[in-house]
XYZ file of C-alpha atoms in Angstrom:
84
model
C -96.771 -58.833 -73.545
C -94.048 -57.629 -71.191
C -95.326 -54.035 -71.335
C -98.880 -55.186 -70.550
C -97.665 -57.210 -67.572
C -95.784 -54.248 -66.099
C -98.774 -51.971 -66.663
C -101.076 -54.452 -64.905
C -98.606 -54.941 -62.041
C -98.220 -51.184 -61.600
C -102.001 -50.701 -61.632
C -102.431 -53.422 -59.013
C -99.665 -51.941 -56.852
C -101.138 -48.456 -57.147
C -104.606 -49.759 -56.269
C -103.326 -51.510 -53.156
C -101.383 -48.431 -52.035
C -104.365 -46.134 -52.561
C -106.675 -48.495 -50.700
C -104.290 -48.461 -47.727
C -103.928 -44.655 -47.765
C -106.985 -43.962 -45.564
C -105.479 -46.128 -42.826
C -102.350 -43.963 -42.753
C -104.240 -40.697 -43.195
C -106.329 -41.083 -40.033
C -103.488 -39.884 -37.820
C -102.084 -37.183 -40.086
C -104.122 -34.148 -39.057
C -103.187 -33.733 -35.413
C -103.231 -29.923 -35.589
C -106.772 -29.845 -36.969
C -107.935 -32.355 -34.387
C -106.404 -30.417 -31.500
C -107.951 -27.150 -32.727
C -111.425 -28.669 -32.931
C -111.112 -30.317 -29.524
C -109.951 -27.060 -27.930
C -112.770 -25.082 -29.557
C -115.368 -27.623 -28.475
C -114.198 -27.411 -24.879
C -114.734 -23.657 -24.965
C -118.135 -23.774 -26.669
C -120.525 -26.692 -27.016
C -122.121 -25.424 -30.250
C -118.874 -25.063 -32.214
C -119.491 -25.471 -35.954
C -116.708 -27.271 -37.822
C -118.117 -26.591 -41.313
C -115.593 -23.789 -41.910
C -112.701 -26.022 -40.910
C -113.906 -28.772 -43.237
C -114.230 -26.325 -46.142
C -110.711 -25.064 -45.497
C -109.298 -28.578 -45.494
C -111.069 -29.376 -48.768
C -109.778 -26.150 -50.314
C -106.196 -26.928 -49.330
C -106.594 -30.529 -50.517
C -107.693 -29.569 -54.051
C -104.515 -27.688 -54.992
C -102.239 -30.786 -55.226
C -104.875 -32.651 -57.247
C -105.190 -29.784 -59.722
C -101.400 -29.632 -60.087
C -101.131 -33.408 -60.575
C -103.939 -33.305 -63.130
C -102.256 -30.515 -65.085
C -98.914 -32.330 -65.112
C -100.633 -35.554 -66.191
C -102.537 -33.780 -68.959
C -99.445 -32.132 -70.389
C -97.452 -35.353 -70.083
C -100.179 -37.242 -71.950
C -100.335 -34.572 -74.688
C -96.557 -34.690 -75.099
C -96.299 -38.481 -75.306
C -99.371 -38.981 -77.542
C -99.099 -36.600 -80.488
C -102.153 -35.991 -82.643
C -102.502 -38.162 -85.731
C -102.008 -36.275 -88.988
C -105.089 -36.377 -91.205
C -104.292 -37.424 -94.776
């Protein structure tokens, strides 16, 4: 019962923190914003598709690393059942 309560509390806490993350993330990319604004002042038809692809590429690396660590942690803590 106690383990279930802590798991539920942690899940709720994690959900609240992740739902608030976009509010904090809006002001995090000041360098990207300043680059786009400067490029748009120089040219009106500036295409930001390359910048967006670069941001997505850089963003995927931490998620892949976290997924790999989570997978190996899960495999280590949940050994396979031996077939009899």
